[in-house]
């Protein structure tokens, strides 16, 4: 691989502030990863995509470091996962939201967390669990896929 020197893109002050407000140490690698997530928001991206984009910003890192950082972010409530088939995708947990995911075409849509508050409160009362504030993924069929006839059966 060509190891041409890439001047690192200046890092985002907004990312720095977000890390600090979640009590996280600010390393260039962490800031770069968060910056990628902010750029992709409200989308959700896989570890591989984040890794490629961080490198494109001029901050060399490896896949394991990206994965580890995303675990730290998720534990701190900064990010959450979107349970897509295949490699899991990460997104910013704010604004708090859940997802609906089309099981036919794979398109995800965010749902404001408030839409499920009543349901989750009921579940918490019934189970005694303290539920995560965001990041649920509900399967279904998107409006587009409901309109088109199901694929021919073999
Ligand atoms: Zn999400
Ligand atoms: Zn669909």
PDB file of C-alpha atoms and ligand atoms in Angstrom:
ATOM      1  CA  UNK A   1       0.000   0.000   0.000  1.00  0.00           C
ATOM      2  CA  UNK A   2       1.212   3.483  -0.836  1.00  0.00           C
ATOM      3  CA  UNK A   3       2.133   5.237   2.375  1.00  0.00           C
ATOM      4  CA  UNK A   4       1.971   8.752   0.961  1.00  0.00           C
ATOM      5  CA  UNK A   5       1.698  11.311   3.696  1.00  0.00           C
ATOM      6  CA  UNK A   6      -1.757  12.824   3.961  1.00  0.00           C
ATOM      7  CA  UNK A   7      -2.123  16.046   5.905  1.00  0.00           C
ATOM      8  CA  UNK A   8      -4.717  15.311   8.580  1.00  0.00           C
ATOM      9  CA  UNK A   9      -7.964  17.203   8.185  1.00  0.00           C
ATOM     10  CA  UNK A  10      -8.370  19.636  11.099  1.00  0.00           C
ATOM     11  CA  UNK A  11     -10.578  18.056  13.735  1.00  0.00           C
ATOM     12  CA  UNK A  12     -14.011  19.281  14.617  1.00  0.00           C
ATOM     13  CA  UNK A  13     -14.560  21.321  17.796  1.00  0.00           C
ATOM     14  CA  UNK A  14     -18.131  20.024  18.006  1.00  0.00           C
ATOM     15  CA  UNK A  15     -16.847  16.441  18.228  1.00  0.00           C
ATOM     16  CA  UNK A  16     -14.446  17.487  20.977  1.00  0.00           C
ATOM     17  CA  UNK A  17     -17.254  19.071  22.997  1.00  0.00           C
ATOM     18  CA  UNK A  18     -19.428  15.961  22.637  1.00  0.00           C
ATOM     19  CA  UNK A  19     -16.624  13.687  23.858  1.00  0.00           C
ATOM     20  CA  UNK A  20     -16.028  15.906  26.878  1.00  0.00           C
ATOM     21  CA  UNK A  21     -19.728  16.108  27.740  1.00  0.00           C
ATOM     22  CA  UNK A  22     -19.820  12.278  27.830  1.00  0.00           C
ATOM     23  CA  UNK A  23     -16.776  12.186  30.113  1.00  0.00           C
ATOM     24  CA  UNK A  24     -14.578  10.653  27.415  1.00  0.00           C
ATOM     25  CA  UNK A  25     -10.899  11.303  26.914  1.00  0.00           C
ATOM     26  CA  UNK A  26     -10.227  13.267  23.731  1.00  0.00           C
ATOM     27  CA  UNK A  27      -7.651  11.557  21.529  1.00  0.00           C
ATOM     28  CA  UNK A  28      -7.258  12.477  17.841  1.00  0.00           C
ATOM     29  CA  UNK A  29      -8.469   8.983  16.890  1.00  0.00           C
ATOM     30  CA  UNK A  30     -11.647   9.330  18.931  1.00  0.00           C
ATOM     31  CA  UNK A  31     -12.329  12.820  17.615  1.00  0.00           C
ATOM     32  CA  UNK A  32     -11.830  11.630  14.018  1.00  0.00           C
ATOM     33  CA  UNK A  33     -14.232   8.692  14.510  1.00  0.00           C
ATOM     34  CA  UNK A  34     -16.863  10.932  16.071  1.00  0.00           C
ATOM     35  CA  UNK A  35     -16.380  13.453  13.283  1.00  0.00           C
ATOM     36  CA  UNK A  36     -17.141  10.726  10.730  1.00  0.00           C
ATOM     37  CA  UNK A  37     -20.296   9.780  12.655  1.00  0.00           C
ATOM     38  CA  UNK A  38     -21.373  13.432  12.787  1.00  0.00           C
ATOM     39  CA  UNK A  39     -20.818  13.748   9.026  1.00  0.00           C
ATOM     40  CA  UNK A  40     -22.878  10.623   8.369  1.00  0.00           C
ATOM     41  CA  UNK A  41     -25.682  11.556  10.799  1.00  0.00           C
ATOM     42  CA  UNK A  42     -28.521  10.719  10.901  1.00  0.00           C
ATOM     43  CA  UNK A  43     -27.227   7.679   9.015  1.00  0.00           C
ATOM     44  CA  UNK A  44     -25.653   4.592  10.590  1.00  0.00           C
ATOM     45  CA  UNK A  45     -22.342   3.223   9.338  1.00  0.00           C
ATOM     46  CA  UNK A  46     -20.401  -0.003   9.726  1.00  0.00           C
ATOM     47  CA  UNK A  47     -16.985  -0.300  11.387  1.00  0.00           C
ATOM     48  CA  UNK A  48     -15.366  -0.823   7.959  1.00  0.00           C
ATOM     49  CA  UNK A  49     -16.984   2.304   6.493  1.00  0.00           C
ATOM     50  CA  UNK A  50     -15.973   4.382   9.521  1.00  0.00           C
ATOM     51  CA  UNK A  51     -12.435   3.003   9.294  1.00  0.00           C
ATOM     52  CA  UNK A  52     -12.153   3.963   5.594  1.00  0.00           C
ATOM     53  CA  UNK A  53     -13.521   7.457   6.209  1.00  0.00           C
ATOM     54  CA  UNK A  54     -11.196   8.095   9.172  1.00  0.00           C
ATOM     55  CA  UNK A  55      -8.237   7.136   6.963  1.00  0.00           C
ATOM     56  CA  UNK A  56      -9.568   9.419   4.211  1.00  0.00           C
ATOM     57  CA  UNK A  57      -9.541  12.262   6.757  1.00  0.00           C
ATOM     58  CA  UNK A  58      -5.810  11.629   7.134  1.00  0.00           C
ATOM     59  CA  UNK A  59      -5.901   9.956  10.561  1.00  0.00           C
ATOM     60  CA  UNK A  60      -4.351   6.511  10.157  1.00  0.00           C
ATOM     61  CA  UNK A  61      -5.952   3.909  12.415  1.00  0.00           C
ATOM     62  CA  UNK A  62      -6.764   0.219  12.326  1.00  0.00           C
ATOM     63  CA  UNK A  63     -10.035  -1.639  12.322  1.00  0.00           C
ATOM     64  CA  UNK A  64      -9.588  -2.963  15.875  1.00  0.00           C
ATOM     65  CA  UNK A  65      -9.024   0.542  17.263  1.00  0.00           C
ATOM     66  CA  UNK A  66     -12.186   1.765  15.521  1.00  0.00           C
ATOM     67  CA  UNK A  67     -14.177  -1.176  16.891  1.00  0.00           C
ATOM     68  CA  UNK A  68     -12.836  -0.608  20.409  1.00  0.00           C
ATOM     69  CA  UNK A  69     -13.601   3.118  20.278  1.00  0.00           C
ATOM     70  CA  UNK A  70     -17.177   2.440  19.142  1.00  0.00           C
ATOM     71  CA  UNK A  71     -17.640   0.113  22.133  1.00  0.00           C
ATOM     72  CA  UNK A  72     -16.443   2.903  24.424  1.00  0.00           C
ATOM     73  CA  UNK A  73     -18.768   5.413  22.728  1.00  0.00           C
ATOM     74  CA  UNK A  74     -21.718   3.030  23.022  1.00  0.00           C
ATOM     75  CA  UNK A  75     -21.065   2.330  26.731  1.00  0.00           C
ATOM     76  CA  UNK A  76     -20.960   6.081  27.320  1.00  0.00           C
ATOM     77  CA  UNK A  77     -24.307   6.539  25.547  1.00  0.00           C
ATOM     78  CA  UNK A  78     -22.821   8.553  22.725  1.00  0.00           C
ATOM     79  CA  UNK A  79     -23.584   5.997  20.023  1.00  0.00           C
ATOM     80  CA  UNK A  80     -25.832   2.974  19.591  1.00  0.00           C
ATOM     81  CA  UNK A  81     -26.097   0.142  17.155  1.00  0.00           C
ATOM     82  CA  UNK A  82     -28.535  -0.506  14.353  1.00  0.00           C
ATOM     83  CA  UNK A  83     -29.194  -4.216  14.117  1.00  0.00           C
ATOM     84  CA  UNK A  84     -28.986  -4.674  10.352  1.00  0.00           C
ATOM     85  CA  UNK A  85     -28.307  -8.118   8.866  1.00  0.00           C
ATOM     86  CA  UNK A  86     -24.564  -8.496   8.329  1.00  0.00           C
ATOM     87  CA  UNK A  87     -22.028  -6.149   9.939  1.00  0.00           C
ATOM     88  CA  UNK A  88     -23.626  -4.067  12.661  1.00  0.00           C
ATOM     89  CA  UNK A  89     -23.949  -0.320  11.977  1.00  0.00           C
ATOM     90  CA  UNK A  90     -23.248   2.459  14.462  1.00  0.00           C
ATOM     91  CA  UNK A  91     -24.933   5.840  14.718  1.00  0.00           C
ATOM     92  CA  UNK A  92     -25.167   8.756  17.111  1.00  0.00           C
ATOM     93  CA  UNK A  93     -27.636   8.089  19.924  1.00  0.00           C
ATOM     94  CA  UNK A  94     -28.716  11.735  19.925  1.00  0.00           C
ATOM     95  CA  UNK A  95     -31.347  12.877  19.246  1.00  0.00           C
ATOM     96  CA  UNK A  96     -32.715   9.779  21.054  1.00  0.00           C
ATOM     97  CA  UNK A  97     -34.360   7.494  18.532  1.00  0.00           C
ATOM     98  CA  UNK A  98     -35.225   3.928  17.669  1.00  0.00           C
ATOM     99  CA  UNK A  99     -35.340   2.388  14.191  1.00  0.00           C
ATOM    100  CA  UNK A 100     -37.726   0.563  11.937  1.00  0.00           C
ATOM    101  CA  UNK A 101     -35.984  -1.660   9.421  1.00  0.00           C
ATOM    102  CA  UNK A 102     -37.477  -3.022   6.207  1.00  0.00           C
ATOM    103  CA  UNK A 103     -36.859  -6.765   6.074  1.00  0.00           C
ATOM    104  CA  UNK A 104     -37.375  -6.725   2.279  1.00  0.00           C
ATOM    105  CA  UNK A 105     -35.113  -3.894   1.042  1.00  0.00           C
ATOM    106  CA  UNK A 106     -33.115  -3.232   4.227  1.00  0.00           C
ATOM    107  CA  UNK A 107     -33.951   0.489   4.403  1.00  0.00           C
ATOM    108  CA  UNK A 108     -33.813   1.832   7.978  1.00  0.00           C
ATOM    109  CA  UNK A 109     -35.862   4.792   9.230  1.00  0.00           C
ATOM    110  CA  UNK A 110     -35.392   6.589  12.526  1.00  0.00           C
ATOM    111  CA  UNK A 111     -38.297   6.840  14.966  1.00  0.00           C
ATOM    112  CA  UNK A 112     -38.171   9.527  17.686  1.00  0.00           C
ATOM    113  CA  UNK A 113     -37.647   7.807  21.055  1.00  0.00           C
ATOM    114  CA  UNK A 114     -40.658   9.663  22.454  1.00  0.00           C
ATOM    115  CA  UNK A 115     -42.915   7.615  20.154  1.00  0.00           C
ATOM    116  CA  UNK A 116     -42.124   4.499  22.198  1.00  0.00           C
ATOM    117  CA  UNK A 117     -41.817   5.997  25.675  1.00  0.00           C
ATOM    118  CA  UNK A 118     -45.236   4.807  26.858  1.00  0.00           C
ATOM    119  CA  UNK A 119     -44.608   1.261  25.608  1.00  0.00           C
ATOM    120  CA  UNK A 120     -41.149   1.062  27.140  1.00  0.00           C
ATOM    121  CA  UNK A 121     -42.406   2.425  30.467  1.00  0.00           C
ATOM    122  CA  UNK A 122     -45.001  -0.362  30.520  1.00  0.00           C
ATOM    123  CA  UNK A 123     -42.342  -2.959  29.707  1.00  0.00           C
ATOM    124  CA  UNK A 124     -40.046  -1.600  32.429  1.00  0.00           C
ATOM    125  CA  UNK A 125     -42.839  -1.765  35.002  1.00  0.00           C
ATOM    126  CA  UNK A 126     -43.687  -5.328  33.969  1.00  0.00           C
ATOM    127  CA  UNK A 127     -40.112  -6.652  33.930  1.00  0.00           C
ATOM    128  CA  UNK A 128     -38.198  -4.477  36.391  1.00  0.00           C
ATOM    129  CA  UNK A 129     -35.584  -3.912  33.690  1.00  0.00           C
ATOM    130  CA  UNK A 130     -34.144  -0.491  33.091  1.00  0.00           C
ATOM    131  CA  UNK A 131     -34.313  -0.204  29.326  1.00  0.00           C
ATOM    132  CA  UNK A 132     -31.825   1.602  27.097  1.00  0.00           C
ATOM    133  CA  UNK A 133     -33.167   4.978  26.035  1.00  0.00           C
ATOM    134  CA  UNK A 134     -32.558   4.487  22.331  1.00  0.00           C
ATOM    135  CA  UNK A 135     -31.432   2.071  19.658  1.00  0.00           C
ATOM    136  CA  UNK A 136     -34.248  -0.460  19.350  1.00  0.00           C
ATOM    137  CA  UNK A 137     -34.672  -1.917  15.866  1.00  0.00           C
ATOM    138  CA  UNK A 138     -38.184  -2.981  14.874  1.00  0.00           C
ATOM    139  CA  UNK A 139     -38.521  -5.180  11.782  1.00  0.00           C
ATOM    140  CA  UNK A 140     -41.231  -4.650   9.164  1.00  0.00           C
ATOM    141  CA  UNK A 141     -41.889  -3.663   5.557  1.00  0.00           C
ATOM    142  CA  UNK A 142     -41.388  -0.121   4.306  1.00  0.00           C
ATOM    143  CA  UNK A 143     -44.176   1.697   2.372  1.00  0.00           C
ATOM    144  CA  UNK A 144     -42.344   1.187  -0.949  1.00  0.00           C
ATOM    145  CA  UNK A 145     -42.062  -2.579  -0.484  1.00  0.00           C
ATOM    146  CA  UNK A 146     -45.710  -2.841   0.582  1.00  0.00           C
ATOM    147  CA  UNK A 147     -46.711  -1.348  -2.772  1.00  0.00           C
ATOM    148  CA  UNK A 148     -44.604  -3.582  -4.988  1.00  0.00           C
ATOM    149  CA  UNK A 149     -45.752  -7.193  -5.343  1.00  0.00           C
ATOM    150  CA  UNK A 150     -43.674  -9.802  -3.527  1.00  0.00           C
ATOM    151  CA  UNK A 151     -40.842 -11.306  -5.587  1.00  0.00           C
ATOM    152  CA  UNK A 152     -41.843 -14.320  -7.672  1.00  0.00           C
ATOM    153  CA  UNK A 153     -41.634 -17.528  -5.693  1.00  0.00           C
ATOM    154  CA  UNK A 154     -39.518 -20.394  -6.953  1.00  0.00           C
TER     155      UNK A 154
HETATM  156 ZN1  LIG B   1     -29.822   4.992  15.452  1.00  0.00          ZN
HETATM  157 ZN1  LIG B   2     -38.468  -1.864   1.839  1.00  0.00          ZN
END
